[in-house]
Coordinates of C-alpha atoms in Angstrom, one line a residue:
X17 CA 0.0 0.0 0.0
X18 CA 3.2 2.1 -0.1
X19 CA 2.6 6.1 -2.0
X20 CA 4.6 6.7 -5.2
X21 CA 7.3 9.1 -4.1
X22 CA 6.2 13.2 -4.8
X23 CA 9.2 15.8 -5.4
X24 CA 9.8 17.8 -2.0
X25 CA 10.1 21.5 -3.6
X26 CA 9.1 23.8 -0.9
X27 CA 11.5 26.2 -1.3
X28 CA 11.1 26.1 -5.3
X29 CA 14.7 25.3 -5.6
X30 CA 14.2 23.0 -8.6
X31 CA 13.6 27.1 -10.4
X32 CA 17.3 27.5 -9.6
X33 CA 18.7 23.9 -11.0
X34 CA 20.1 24.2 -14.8
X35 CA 18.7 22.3 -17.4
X36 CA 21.6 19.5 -17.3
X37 CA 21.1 19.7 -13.1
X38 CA 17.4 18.9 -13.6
X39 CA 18.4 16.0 -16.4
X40 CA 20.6 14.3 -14.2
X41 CA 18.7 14.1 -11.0
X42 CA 15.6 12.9 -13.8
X43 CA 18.2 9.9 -15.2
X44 CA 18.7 9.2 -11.6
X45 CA 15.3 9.6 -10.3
X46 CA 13.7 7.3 -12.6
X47 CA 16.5 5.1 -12.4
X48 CA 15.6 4.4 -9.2
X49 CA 11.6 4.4 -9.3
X50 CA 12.0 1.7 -12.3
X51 CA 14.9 -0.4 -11.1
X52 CA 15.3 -0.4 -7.5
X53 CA 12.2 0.7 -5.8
X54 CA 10.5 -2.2 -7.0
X55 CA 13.2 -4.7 -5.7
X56 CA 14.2 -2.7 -2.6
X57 CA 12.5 -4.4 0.3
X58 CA 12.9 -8.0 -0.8
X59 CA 16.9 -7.1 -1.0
X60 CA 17.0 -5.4 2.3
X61 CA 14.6 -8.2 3.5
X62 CA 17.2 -11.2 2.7
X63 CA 20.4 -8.9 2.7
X64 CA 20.8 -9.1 -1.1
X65 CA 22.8 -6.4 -3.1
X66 CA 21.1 -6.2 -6.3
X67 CA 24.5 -6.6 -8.2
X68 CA 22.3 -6.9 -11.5
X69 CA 22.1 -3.2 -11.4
X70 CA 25.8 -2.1 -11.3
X71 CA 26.4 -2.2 -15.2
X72 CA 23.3 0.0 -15.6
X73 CA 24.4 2.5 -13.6
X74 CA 28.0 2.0 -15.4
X75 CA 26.0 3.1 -18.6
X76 CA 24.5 6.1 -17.0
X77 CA 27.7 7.5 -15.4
X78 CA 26.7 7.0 -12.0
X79 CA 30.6 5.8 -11.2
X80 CA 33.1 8.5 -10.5
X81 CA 30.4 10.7 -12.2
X82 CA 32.3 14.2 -11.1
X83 CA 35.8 13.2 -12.3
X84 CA 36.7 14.0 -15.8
X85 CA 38.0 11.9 -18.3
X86 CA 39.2 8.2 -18.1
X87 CA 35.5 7.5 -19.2
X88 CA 34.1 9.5 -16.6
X89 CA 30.9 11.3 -16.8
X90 CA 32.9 14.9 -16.1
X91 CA 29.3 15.7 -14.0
X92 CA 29.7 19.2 -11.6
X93 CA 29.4 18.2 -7.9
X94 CA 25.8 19.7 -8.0
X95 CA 24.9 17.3 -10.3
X96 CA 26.7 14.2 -8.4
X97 CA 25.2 15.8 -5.7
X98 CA 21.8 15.1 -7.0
X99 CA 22.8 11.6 -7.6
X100 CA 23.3 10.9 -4.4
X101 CA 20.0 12.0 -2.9
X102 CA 18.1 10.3 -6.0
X103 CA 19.8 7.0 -5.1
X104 CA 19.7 7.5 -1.1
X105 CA 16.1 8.2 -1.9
X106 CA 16.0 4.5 -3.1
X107 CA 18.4 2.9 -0.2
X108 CA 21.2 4.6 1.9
X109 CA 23.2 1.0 1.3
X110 CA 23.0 1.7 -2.2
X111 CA 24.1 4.7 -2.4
X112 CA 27.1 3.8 -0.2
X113 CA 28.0 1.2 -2.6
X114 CA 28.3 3.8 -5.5
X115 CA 30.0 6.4 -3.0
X116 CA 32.4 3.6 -2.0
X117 CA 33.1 3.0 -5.6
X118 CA 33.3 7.1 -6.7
X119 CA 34.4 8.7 -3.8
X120 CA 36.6 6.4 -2.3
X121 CA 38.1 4.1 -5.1
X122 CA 38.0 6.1 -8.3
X123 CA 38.7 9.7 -6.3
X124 CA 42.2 8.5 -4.6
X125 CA 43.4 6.6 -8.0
X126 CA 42.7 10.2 -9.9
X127 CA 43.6 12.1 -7.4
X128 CA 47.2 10.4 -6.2
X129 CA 47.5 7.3 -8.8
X130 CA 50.2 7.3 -11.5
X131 CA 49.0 8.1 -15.6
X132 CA 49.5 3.8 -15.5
X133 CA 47.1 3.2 -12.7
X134 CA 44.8 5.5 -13.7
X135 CA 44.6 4.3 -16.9
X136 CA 44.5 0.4 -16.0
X137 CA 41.5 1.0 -13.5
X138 CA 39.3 4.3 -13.9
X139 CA 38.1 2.8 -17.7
X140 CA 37.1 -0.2 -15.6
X141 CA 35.6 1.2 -12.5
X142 CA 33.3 3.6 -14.5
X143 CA 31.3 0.8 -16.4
X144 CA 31.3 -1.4 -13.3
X145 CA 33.5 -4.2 -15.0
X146 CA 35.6 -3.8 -12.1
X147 CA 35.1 -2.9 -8.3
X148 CA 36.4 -2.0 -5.3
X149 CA 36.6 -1.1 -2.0
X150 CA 38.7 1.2 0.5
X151 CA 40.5 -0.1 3.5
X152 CA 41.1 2.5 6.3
X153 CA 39.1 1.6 9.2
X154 CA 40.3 -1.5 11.5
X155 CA 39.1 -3.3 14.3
X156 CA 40.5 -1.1 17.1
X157 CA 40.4 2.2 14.8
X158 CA 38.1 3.8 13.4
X159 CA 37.3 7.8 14.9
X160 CA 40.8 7.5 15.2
X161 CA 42.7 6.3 11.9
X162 CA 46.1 7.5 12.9
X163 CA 45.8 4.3 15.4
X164 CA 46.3 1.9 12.5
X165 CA 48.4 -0.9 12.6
X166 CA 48.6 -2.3 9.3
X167 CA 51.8 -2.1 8.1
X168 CA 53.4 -2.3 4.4
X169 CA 57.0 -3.1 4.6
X170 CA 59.5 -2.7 1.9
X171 CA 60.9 -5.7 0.2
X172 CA 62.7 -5.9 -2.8
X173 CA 61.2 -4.6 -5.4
X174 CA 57.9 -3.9 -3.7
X175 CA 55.8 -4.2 -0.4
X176 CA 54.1 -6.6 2.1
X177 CA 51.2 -6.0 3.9
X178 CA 50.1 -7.0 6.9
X179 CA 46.8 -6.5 9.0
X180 CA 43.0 -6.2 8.9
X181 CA 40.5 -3.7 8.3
X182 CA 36.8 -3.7 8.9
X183 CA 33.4 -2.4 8.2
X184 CA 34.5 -1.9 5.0
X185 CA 31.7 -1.7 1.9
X186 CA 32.1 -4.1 -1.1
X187 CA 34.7 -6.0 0.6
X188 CA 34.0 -9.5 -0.6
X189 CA 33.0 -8.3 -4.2
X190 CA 35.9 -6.4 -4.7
X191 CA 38.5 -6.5 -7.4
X192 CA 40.6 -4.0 -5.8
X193 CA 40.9 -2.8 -2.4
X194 CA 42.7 0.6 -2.0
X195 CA 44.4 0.0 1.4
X196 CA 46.3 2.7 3.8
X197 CA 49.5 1.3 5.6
X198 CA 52.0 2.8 7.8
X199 CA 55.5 2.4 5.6
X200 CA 57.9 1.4 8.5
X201 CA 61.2 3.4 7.3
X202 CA 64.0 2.8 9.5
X203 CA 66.9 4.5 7.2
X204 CA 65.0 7.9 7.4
X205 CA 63.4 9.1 11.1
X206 CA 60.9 11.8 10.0
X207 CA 59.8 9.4 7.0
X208 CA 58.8 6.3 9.6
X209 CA 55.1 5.0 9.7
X210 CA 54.1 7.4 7.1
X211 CA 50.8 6.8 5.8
X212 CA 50.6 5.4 2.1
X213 CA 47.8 4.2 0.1
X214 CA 47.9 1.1 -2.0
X215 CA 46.5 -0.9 -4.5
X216 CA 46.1 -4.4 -3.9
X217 CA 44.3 -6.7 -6.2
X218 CA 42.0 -8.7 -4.1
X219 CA 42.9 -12.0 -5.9
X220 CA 46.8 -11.6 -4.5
X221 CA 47.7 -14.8 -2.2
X222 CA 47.1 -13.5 1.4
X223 CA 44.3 -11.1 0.8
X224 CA 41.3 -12.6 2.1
X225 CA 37.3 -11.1 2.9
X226 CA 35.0 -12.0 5.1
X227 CA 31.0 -10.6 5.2
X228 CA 29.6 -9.2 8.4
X229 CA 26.6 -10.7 8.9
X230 CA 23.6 -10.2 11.3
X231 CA 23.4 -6.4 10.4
X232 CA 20.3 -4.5 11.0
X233 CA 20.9 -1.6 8.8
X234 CA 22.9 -1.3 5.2
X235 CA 21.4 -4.7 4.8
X236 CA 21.0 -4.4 0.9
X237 CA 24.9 -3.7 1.3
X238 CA 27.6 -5.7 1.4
X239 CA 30.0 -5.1 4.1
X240 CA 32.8 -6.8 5.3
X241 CA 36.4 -7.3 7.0
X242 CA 39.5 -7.2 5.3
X243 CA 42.4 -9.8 6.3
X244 CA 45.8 -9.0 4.8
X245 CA 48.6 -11.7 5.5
X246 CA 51.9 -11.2 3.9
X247 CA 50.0 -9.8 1.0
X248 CA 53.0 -9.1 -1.5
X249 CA 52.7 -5.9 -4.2
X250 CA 54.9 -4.6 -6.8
X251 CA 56.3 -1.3 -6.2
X252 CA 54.2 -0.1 -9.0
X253 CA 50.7 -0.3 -7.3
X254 CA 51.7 2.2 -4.3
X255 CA 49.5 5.3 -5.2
X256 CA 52.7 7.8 -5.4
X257 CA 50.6 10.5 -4.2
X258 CA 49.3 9.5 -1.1
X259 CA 51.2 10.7 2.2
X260 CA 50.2 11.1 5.4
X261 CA 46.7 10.9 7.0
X262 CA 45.9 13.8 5.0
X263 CA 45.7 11.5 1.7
X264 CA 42.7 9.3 3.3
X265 CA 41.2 12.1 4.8
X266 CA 40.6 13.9 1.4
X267 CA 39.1 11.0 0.2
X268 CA 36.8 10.6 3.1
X269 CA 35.7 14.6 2.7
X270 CA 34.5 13.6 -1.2
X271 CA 32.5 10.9 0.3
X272 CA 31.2 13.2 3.1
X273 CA 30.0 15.7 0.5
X274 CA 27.7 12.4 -1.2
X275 CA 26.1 11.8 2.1
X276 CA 25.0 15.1 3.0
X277 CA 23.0 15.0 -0.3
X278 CA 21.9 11.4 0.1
X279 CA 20.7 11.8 3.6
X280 CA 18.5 14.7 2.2
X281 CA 17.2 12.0 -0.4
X282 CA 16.3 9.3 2.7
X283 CA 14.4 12.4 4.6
X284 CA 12.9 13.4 0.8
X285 CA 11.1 9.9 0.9
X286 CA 9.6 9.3 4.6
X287 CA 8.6 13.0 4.1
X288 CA 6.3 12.4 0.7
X289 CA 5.4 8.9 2.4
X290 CA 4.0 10.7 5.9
X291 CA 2.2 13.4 3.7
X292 CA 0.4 11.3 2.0
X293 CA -0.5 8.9 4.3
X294 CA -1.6 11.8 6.9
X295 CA -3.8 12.9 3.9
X296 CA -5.6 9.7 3.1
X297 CA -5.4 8.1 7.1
X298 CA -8.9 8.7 8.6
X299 CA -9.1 8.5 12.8
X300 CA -11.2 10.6 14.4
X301 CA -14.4 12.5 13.2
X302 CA -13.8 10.8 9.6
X303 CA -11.1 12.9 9.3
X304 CA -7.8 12.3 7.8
X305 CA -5.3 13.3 10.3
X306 CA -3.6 15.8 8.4
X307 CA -6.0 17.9 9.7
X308 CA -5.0 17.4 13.2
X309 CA -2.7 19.9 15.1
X310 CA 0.1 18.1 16.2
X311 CA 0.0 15.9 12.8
X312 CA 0.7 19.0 11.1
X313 CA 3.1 20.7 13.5
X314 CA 5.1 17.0 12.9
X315 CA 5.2 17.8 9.1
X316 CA 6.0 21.0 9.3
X317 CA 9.3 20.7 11.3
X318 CA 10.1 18.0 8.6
X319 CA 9.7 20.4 5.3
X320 CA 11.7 23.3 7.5
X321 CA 14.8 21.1 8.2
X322 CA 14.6 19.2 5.0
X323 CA 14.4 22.8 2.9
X324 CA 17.2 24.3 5.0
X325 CA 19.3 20.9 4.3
X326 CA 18.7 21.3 1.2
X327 CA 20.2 25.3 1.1
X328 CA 23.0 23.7 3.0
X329 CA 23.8 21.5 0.7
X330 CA 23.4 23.2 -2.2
X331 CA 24.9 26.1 -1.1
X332 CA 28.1 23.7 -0.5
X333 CA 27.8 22.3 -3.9
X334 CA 28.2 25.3 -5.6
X335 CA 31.1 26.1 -3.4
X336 CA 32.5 22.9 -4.2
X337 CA 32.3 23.8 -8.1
X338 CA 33.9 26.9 -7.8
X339 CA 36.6 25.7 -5.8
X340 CA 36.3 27.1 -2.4
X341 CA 34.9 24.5 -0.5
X342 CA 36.4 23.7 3.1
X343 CA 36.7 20.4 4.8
X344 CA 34.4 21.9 7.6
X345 CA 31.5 23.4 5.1
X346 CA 31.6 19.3 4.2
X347 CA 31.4 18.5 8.1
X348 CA 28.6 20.8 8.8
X349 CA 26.9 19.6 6.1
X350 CA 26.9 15.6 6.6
X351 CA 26.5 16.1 10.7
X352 CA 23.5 18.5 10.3
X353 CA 21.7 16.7 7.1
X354 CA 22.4 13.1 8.4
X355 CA 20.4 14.4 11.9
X356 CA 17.9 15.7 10.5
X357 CA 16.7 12.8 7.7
X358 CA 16.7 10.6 11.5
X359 CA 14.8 12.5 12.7
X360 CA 12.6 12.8 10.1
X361 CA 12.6 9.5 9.9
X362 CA 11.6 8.8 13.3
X363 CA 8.6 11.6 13.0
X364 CA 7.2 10.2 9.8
X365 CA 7.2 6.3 11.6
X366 CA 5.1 8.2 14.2
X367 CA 2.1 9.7 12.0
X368 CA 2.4 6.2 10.2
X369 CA 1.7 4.6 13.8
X370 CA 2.5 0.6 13.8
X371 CA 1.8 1.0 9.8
X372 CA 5.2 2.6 9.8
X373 CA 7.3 -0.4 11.0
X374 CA 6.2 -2.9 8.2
X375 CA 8.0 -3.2 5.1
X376 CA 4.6 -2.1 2.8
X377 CA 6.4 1.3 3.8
X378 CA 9.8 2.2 3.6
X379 CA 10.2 4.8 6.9
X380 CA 11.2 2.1 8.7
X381 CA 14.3 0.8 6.1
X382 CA 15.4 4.4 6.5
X383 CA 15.7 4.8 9.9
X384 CA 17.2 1.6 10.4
X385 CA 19.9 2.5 7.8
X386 CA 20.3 6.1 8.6
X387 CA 21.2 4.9 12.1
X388 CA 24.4 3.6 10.6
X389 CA 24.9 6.8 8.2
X390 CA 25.4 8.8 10.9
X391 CA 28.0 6.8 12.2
X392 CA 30.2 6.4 9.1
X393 CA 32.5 8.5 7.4
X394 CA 33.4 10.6 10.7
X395 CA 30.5 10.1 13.9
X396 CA 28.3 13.0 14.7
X397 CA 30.2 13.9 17.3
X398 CA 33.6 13.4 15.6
X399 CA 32.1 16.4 13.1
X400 CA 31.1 18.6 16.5
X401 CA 35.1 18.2 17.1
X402 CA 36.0 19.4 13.5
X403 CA 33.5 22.0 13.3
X404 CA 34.9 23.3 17.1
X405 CA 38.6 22.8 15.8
X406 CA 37.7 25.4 13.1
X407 CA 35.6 27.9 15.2
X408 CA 37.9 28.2 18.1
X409 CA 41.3 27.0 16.4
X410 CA 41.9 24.5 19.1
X411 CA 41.4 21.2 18.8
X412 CA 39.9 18.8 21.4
X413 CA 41.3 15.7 20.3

């Protein structure tokens, strides 16, 4: 009995969007009204990625959509932006498998690979013929990356790694896993335990994955734990540009950027599905409860925060395009957006009553999933501490 989903324009921002801005979020929107709504439930239901969709979404450009070149669709971040929410609209795990593969895969191998590596696996990665995943959180580290232990040691003419990571999206289905290592460096002080990113083909002898199962949230996702075990790489697949914490870090604020839009996406959906259920619910008098005081007061705190996350993230965007972006614009963004689709979340499961935990609606899915979006990619609070570390200039961790 689920409501076909209705565009969420209070603002009448869509007046503002160019004509390729409005195309793109259309080719994503009715990518995901034809393809995934319909499939959706029964994937998060048995904990099924729908895998079948990954070459469409090659063809469309979905992959690495703002990078240009190397078959890349050379979108603006506005437009990626848009992406994002259309697909997080559909299913926050979704969506973080295409971040995963744009933001975190495709963005480091651009942004620090050599013309070689870029050229072997950005072609590849774009149509979906290949995959990956990113390996930087572990089992004892994740607010705190710097904690890592996994180490790549030099030996002859390349590396070997050694250690685990975990939580980590697309792990088992993964062609190649881009994997930050301290480089022990006993010849040179001030170059010891440097950070470094990697690429190691997941097929290498050593390299093993392992799905978390049992998960609540993400479930039409594929997460997993990395194992790395003398794990040997030729010198070629270090990613020369990476160094320091800094390298991961910029990855993780491309990624970031996604989620603040997606999260708007998730909120976009349990919104249009509590409107329209308060509108055609009747309780009391014969009366659809939309007409009821604290129904409405409900809906309107929804459209305000989702309207103002929506300035906030366009607003960003178009900083983004021009260049002048900060890592802390990012942070306000995905702490403050994230929030508030929860929130809405939780709201619209209340005016759907016990309707609102069955799977014939999707408020539920969200929340459950959102739950875990606001831990990833930097924890609520971990954002408070960035956004305080830029405000006062003093850090607190």
């Amino acid at each position: 009995m689920g409501f076909k989903f209705q565009n969420v324009d209070f603002l009448h921002l869509d007046a503002g969007f160019s004509e390729d801005e409005l195309l793109v979020r259309k080719t994503a929107r009715d990518f995901v009204d034809d393809n995934l709504v319909p499939i959706i439930e029964d994937c998060f239901r048995e904990g099924r990625f729908p895998r079948e969709l990954v070459p469409v979404m090659g063809e469309l450009g979905f992959f690495g959509a703002n990078l240009e070149g190397y078959g890349c669709a050379g979108m603006s971040n506005v437009e990626y932006g848009l992406v994002m929410q259309e697909l997080e609209r559909g299913d926050s795990g979704f969506r973080s498998f295409v971040s995963v593969q744009s933001a975190l895969v495709m963005y480091p191998i651009y942004t620090f690979g050599s013309e070689e590596q870029k050229n072997t696996w950005l072609p590849a990665l774009a149509k979906g013929e290949k995959l990956g995943c990113f390996g930087l959180t572990e089992p004892g580290f994740g607010s705190n990356p710097g904690g890592m232990t996994t180490t790549a040691r030099k030996s002859g003419d390349g590396y070997i790694l050694n250690g685990e990571k975990m939580w980590i999206t697309s792990g088992s289905i993964a062609d190649v896993a881009v994997i930050w290592a301290k480089v022990p460096d006993e010849t040179n002080p001030a170059e010891d335990n440097r950070v470094r990113g990697f690429l190691v083909e997941t097929d290498r002898p050593g390299f093993s994955a392992k799905d978390v199962h049992g998960k609540w949230s993400l479930r039409a996702s594929i997460t997993s734990g990395l194992s790395l075990v003398d794990v040997h790489i030729p010198a070629g697949n270090l990613l020369p540009g990476t160094g320091g914490l800094k390298s991961p870090l910029m990855c993780l604020n491309q990624a970031r950027y996604g989620i603040s839009w997606g999260a708007i996406g998730a909120a976009m959906d349990c919104y249009s599905t509590a409107l329209q259920y308060a509108q055609t619910r009747k309780q009391f008098h014969n009366q659809p409860i939309a007409s009821h005081q604290l129904i409405q007061e409900k809906l309107v705190w929804m459209i305000s925060e989702i309207s103002k996350a929506q300035l906030l993230s366009l607003h960003i965007g178009r900083l983004k395009d021009a260049g002048k972006v900060g890592h802390e614009h990012i942070s306000l963004a995905k702490r403050n957006n994230v929030w508030m689709a929860l929130e809405t979340a939780r709201m619209a499961r209340d005016i759907l009553g016990a309707n609102g935990i069955t799977e014939d609606y999707p408020i539920m899915r969200h929340s459950m999933n959102l739950e875990s979006v606001k831990t990833y990619e930097g924890t609520h609070d971990i954002h408070a501490l960035i956004l305080g570390h830029s405000i006062t200039g003093i850090a607190a961790y």
